[in-house]
PDB file of C-alpha atoms in Angstrom:
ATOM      1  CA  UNK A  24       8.482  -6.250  14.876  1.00 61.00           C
ATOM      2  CA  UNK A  25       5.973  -4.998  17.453  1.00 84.00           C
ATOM      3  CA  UNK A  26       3.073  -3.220  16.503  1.00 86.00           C
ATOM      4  CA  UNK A  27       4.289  -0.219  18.806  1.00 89.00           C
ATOM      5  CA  UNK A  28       7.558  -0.037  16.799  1.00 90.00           C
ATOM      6  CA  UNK A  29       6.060  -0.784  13.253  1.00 89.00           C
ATOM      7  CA  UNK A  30       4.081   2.252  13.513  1.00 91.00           C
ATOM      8  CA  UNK A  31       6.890   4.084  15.183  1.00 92.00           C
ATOM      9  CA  UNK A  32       8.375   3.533  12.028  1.00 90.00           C
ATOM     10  CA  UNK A  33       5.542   3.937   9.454  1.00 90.00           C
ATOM     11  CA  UNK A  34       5.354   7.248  10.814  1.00 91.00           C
ATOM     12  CA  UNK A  35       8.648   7.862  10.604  1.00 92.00           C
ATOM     13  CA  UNK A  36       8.721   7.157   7.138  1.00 89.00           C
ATOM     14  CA  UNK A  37       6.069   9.442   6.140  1.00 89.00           C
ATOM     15  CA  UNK A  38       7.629  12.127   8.200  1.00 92.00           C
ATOM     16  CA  UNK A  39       4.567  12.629  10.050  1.00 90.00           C
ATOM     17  CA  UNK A  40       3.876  13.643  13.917  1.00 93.00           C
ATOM     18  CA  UNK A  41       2.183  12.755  15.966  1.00 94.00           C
ATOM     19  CA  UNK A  42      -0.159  15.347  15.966  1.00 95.00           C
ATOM     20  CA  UNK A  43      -0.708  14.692  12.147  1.00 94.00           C
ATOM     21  CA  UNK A  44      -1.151  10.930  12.287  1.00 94.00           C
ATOM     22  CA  UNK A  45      -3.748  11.826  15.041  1.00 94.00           C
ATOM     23  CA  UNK A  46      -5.595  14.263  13.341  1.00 94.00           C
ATOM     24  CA  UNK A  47      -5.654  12.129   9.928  1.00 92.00           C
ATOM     25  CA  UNK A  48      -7.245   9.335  12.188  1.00 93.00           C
ATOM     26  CA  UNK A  49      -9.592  11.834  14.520  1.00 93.00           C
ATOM     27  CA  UNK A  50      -8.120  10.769  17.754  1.00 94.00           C
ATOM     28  CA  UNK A  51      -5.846  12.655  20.285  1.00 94.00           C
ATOM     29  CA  UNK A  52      -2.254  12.876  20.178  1.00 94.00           C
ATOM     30  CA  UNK A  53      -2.323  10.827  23.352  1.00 96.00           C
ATOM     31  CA  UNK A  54      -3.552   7.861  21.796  1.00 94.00           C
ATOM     32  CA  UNK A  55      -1.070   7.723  19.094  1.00 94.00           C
ATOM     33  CA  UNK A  56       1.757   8.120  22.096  1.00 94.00           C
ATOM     34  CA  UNK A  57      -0.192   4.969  23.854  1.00 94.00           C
ATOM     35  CA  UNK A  58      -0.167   3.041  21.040  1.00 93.00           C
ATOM     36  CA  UNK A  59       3.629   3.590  20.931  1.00 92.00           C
ATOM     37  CA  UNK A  60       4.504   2.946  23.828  1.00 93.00           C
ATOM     38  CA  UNK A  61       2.236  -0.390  24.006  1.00 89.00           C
ATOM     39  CA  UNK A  62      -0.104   1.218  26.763  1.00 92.00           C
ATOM     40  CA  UNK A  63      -3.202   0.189  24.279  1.00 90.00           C
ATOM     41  CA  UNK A  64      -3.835  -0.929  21.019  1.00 88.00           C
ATOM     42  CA  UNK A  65      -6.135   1.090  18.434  1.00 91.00           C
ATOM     43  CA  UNK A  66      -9.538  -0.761  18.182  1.00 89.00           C
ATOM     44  CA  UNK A  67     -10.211  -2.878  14.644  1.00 88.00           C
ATOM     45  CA  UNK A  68     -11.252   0.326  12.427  1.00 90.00           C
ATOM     46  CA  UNK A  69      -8.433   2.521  13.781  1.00 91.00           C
ATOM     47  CA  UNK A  70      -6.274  -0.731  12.199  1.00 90.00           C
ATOM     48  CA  UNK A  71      -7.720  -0.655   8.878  1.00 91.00           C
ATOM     49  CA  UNK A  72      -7.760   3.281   8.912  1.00 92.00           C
ATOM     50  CA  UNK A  73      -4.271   3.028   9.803  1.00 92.00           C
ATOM     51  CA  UNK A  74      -3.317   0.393   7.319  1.00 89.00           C
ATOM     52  CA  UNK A  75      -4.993   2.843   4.408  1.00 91.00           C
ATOM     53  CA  UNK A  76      -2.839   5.848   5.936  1.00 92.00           C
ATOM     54  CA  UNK A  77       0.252   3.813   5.327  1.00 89.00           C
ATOM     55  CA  UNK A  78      -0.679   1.876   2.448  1.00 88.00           C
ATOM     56  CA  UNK A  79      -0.052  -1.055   4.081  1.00 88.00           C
ATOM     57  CA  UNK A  80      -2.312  -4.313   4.820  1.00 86.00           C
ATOM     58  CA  UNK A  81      -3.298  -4.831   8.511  1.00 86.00           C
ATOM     59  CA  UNK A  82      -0.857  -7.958   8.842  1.00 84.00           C
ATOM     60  CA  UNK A  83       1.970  -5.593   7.879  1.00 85.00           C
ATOM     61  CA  UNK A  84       0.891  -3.390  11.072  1.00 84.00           C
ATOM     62  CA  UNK A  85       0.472  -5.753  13.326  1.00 84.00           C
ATOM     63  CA  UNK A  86       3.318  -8.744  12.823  1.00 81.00           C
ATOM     64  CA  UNK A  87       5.597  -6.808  10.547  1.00 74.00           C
ATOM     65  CA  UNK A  88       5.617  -8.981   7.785  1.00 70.00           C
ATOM     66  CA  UNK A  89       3.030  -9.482   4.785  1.00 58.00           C
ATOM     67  CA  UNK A  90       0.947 -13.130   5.240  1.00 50.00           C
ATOM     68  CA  UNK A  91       1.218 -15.011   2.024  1.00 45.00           C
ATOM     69  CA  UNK A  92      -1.765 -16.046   0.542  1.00 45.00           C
ATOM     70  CA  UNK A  93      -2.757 -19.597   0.698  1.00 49.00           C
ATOM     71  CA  UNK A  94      -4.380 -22.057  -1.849  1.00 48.00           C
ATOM     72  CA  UNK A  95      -7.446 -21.980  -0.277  1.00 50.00           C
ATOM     73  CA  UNK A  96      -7.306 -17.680  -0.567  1.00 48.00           C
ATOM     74  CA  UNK A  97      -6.375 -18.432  -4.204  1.00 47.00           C
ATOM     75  CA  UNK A  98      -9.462 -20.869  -4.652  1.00 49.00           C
ATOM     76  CA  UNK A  99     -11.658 -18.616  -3.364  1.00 52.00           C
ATOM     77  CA  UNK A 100     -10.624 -15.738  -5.610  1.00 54.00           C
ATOM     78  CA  UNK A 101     -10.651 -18.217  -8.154  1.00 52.00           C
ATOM     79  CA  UNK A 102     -14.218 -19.330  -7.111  1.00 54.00           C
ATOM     80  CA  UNK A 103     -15.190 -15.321  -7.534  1.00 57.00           C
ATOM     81  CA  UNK A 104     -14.260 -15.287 -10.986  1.00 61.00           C
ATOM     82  CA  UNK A 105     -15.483 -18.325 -12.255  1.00 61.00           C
ATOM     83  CA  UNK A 106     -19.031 -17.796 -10.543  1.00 69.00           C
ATOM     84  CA  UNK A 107     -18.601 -14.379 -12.784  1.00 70.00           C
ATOM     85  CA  UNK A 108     -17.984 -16.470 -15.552  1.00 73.00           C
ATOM     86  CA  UNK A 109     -20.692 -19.336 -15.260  1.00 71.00           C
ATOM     87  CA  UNK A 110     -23.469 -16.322 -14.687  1.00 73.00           C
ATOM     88  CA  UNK A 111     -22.671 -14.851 -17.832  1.00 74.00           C
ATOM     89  CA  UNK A 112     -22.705 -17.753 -19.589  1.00 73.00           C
ATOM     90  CA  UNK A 113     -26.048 -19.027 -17.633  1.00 72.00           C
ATOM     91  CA  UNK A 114     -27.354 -15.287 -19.175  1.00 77.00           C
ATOM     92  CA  UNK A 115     -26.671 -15.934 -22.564  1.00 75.00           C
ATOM     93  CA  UNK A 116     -27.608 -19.650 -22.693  1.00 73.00           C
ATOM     94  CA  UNK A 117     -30.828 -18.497 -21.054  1.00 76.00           C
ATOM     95  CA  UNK A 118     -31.117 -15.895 -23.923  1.00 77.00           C
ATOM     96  CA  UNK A 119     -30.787 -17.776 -26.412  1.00 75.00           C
ATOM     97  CA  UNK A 120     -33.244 -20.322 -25.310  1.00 74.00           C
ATOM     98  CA  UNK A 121     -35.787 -17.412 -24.677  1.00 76.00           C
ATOM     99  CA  UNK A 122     -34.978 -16.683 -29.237  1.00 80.00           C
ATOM    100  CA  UNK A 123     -35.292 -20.371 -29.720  1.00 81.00           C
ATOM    101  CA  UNK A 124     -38.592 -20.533 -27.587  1.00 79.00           C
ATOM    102  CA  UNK A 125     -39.550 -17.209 -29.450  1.00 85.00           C
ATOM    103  CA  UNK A 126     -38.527 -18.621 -33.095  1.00 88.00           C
ATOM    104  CA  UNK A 127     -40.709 -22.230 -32.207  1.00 84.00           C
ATOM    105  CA  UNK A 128     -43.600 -19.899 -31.441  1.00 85.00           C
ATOM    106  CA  UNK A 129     -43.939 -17.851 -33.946  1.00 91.00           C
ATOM    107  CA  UNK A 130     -43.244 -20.907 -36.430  1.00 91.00           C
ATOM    108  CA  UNK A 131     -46.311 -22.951 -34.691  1.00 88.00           C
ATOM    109  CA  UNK A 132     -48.039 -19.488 -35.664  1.00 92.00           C
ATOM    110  CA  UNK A 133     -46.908 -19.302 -39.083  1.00 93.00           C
ATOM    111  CA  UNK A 134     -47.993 -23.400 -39.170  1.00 91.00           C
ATOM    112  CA  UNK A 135     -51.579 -23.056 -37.681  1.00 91.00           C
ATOM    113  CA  UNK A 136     -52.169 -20.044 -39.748  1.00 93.00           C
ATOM    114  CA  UNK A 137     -51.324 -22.027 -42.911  1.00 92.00           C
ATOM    115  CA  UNK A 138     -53.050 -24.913 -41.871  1.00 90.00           C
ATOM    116  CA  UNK A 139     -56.510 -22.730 -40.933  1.00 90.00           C
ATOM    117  CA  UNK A 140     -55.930 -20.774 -44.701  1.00 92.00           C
ATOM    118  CA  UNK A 141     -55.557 -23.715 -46.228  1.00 90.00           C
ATOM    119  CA  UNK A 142     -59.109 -25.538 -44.624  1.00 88.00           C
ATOM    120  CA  UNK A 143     -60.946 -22.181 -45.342  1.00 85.00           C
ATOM    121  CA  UNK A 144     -59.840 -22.724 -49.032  1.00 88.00           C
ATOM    122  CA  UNK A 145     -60.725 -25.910 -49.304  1.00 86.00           C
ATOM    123  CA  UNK A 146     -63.807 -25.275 -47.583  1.00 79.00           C
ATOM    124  CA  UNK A 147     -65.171 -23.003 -49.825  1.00 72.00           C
TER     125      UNK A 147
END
């Protein structure tokens, strides 16, 4: 279905004018009629605008149809998620090494401070 007659019919479904449609998208009802009638098409933000008015993605409004996603969409998404998932568990390995580091220290501490109490004893 044309983009002219997809919108026809969005519209129609909504039960909305075309004064309405163009004052939800701040343009004049004379655009709404061109894009209609396939005079001119609304510019890339108009689409998305009009896409959120309908609740409907952008391929919808343009060929009709919804464009399955592909592997490579699903990889990507995937990719999202598991970059999520390696940062938190980069955070919390990096934690815990920062205790560990932390718990070494203050042992070594512990250590030369016995060690020095124990020569001063001696010492003496």
């Amino acid at each position: 279905m044309a983009f002219s007659k997809q919108l026809i019919h969005l519209r129609n479904i909504r039960g909305m004018s075309q004064e309405e449609l163009a004052a939800l998208m701040d343009v004049t009802r004379q655009s709404v009629s061109k894009w209609e009638t396939n005079q001119t098409y609304p510019d890339s933000e108009k689409l998305i605008r009009l896409s959120e008015i309908f609740e409907v993605s952008t391929d919808y409004l343009l060929k009709g149809t919804e464009t399955e996603i592909t592997d490579g969409q699903y990889n990507s998404q995937a990719g999202v998620q598991m970059s999520a998932e390696v940062n938190d568990i980069l955070d919390h390995v990096y934690h815990m090494s920062r205790i560990k580091r932390m718990m070494i220290g203050l042992s070594l501490l512990a250590v030369i401070i016995f060690l020095c109490i124990s020569c001063f004893l001696v010492w003496k």
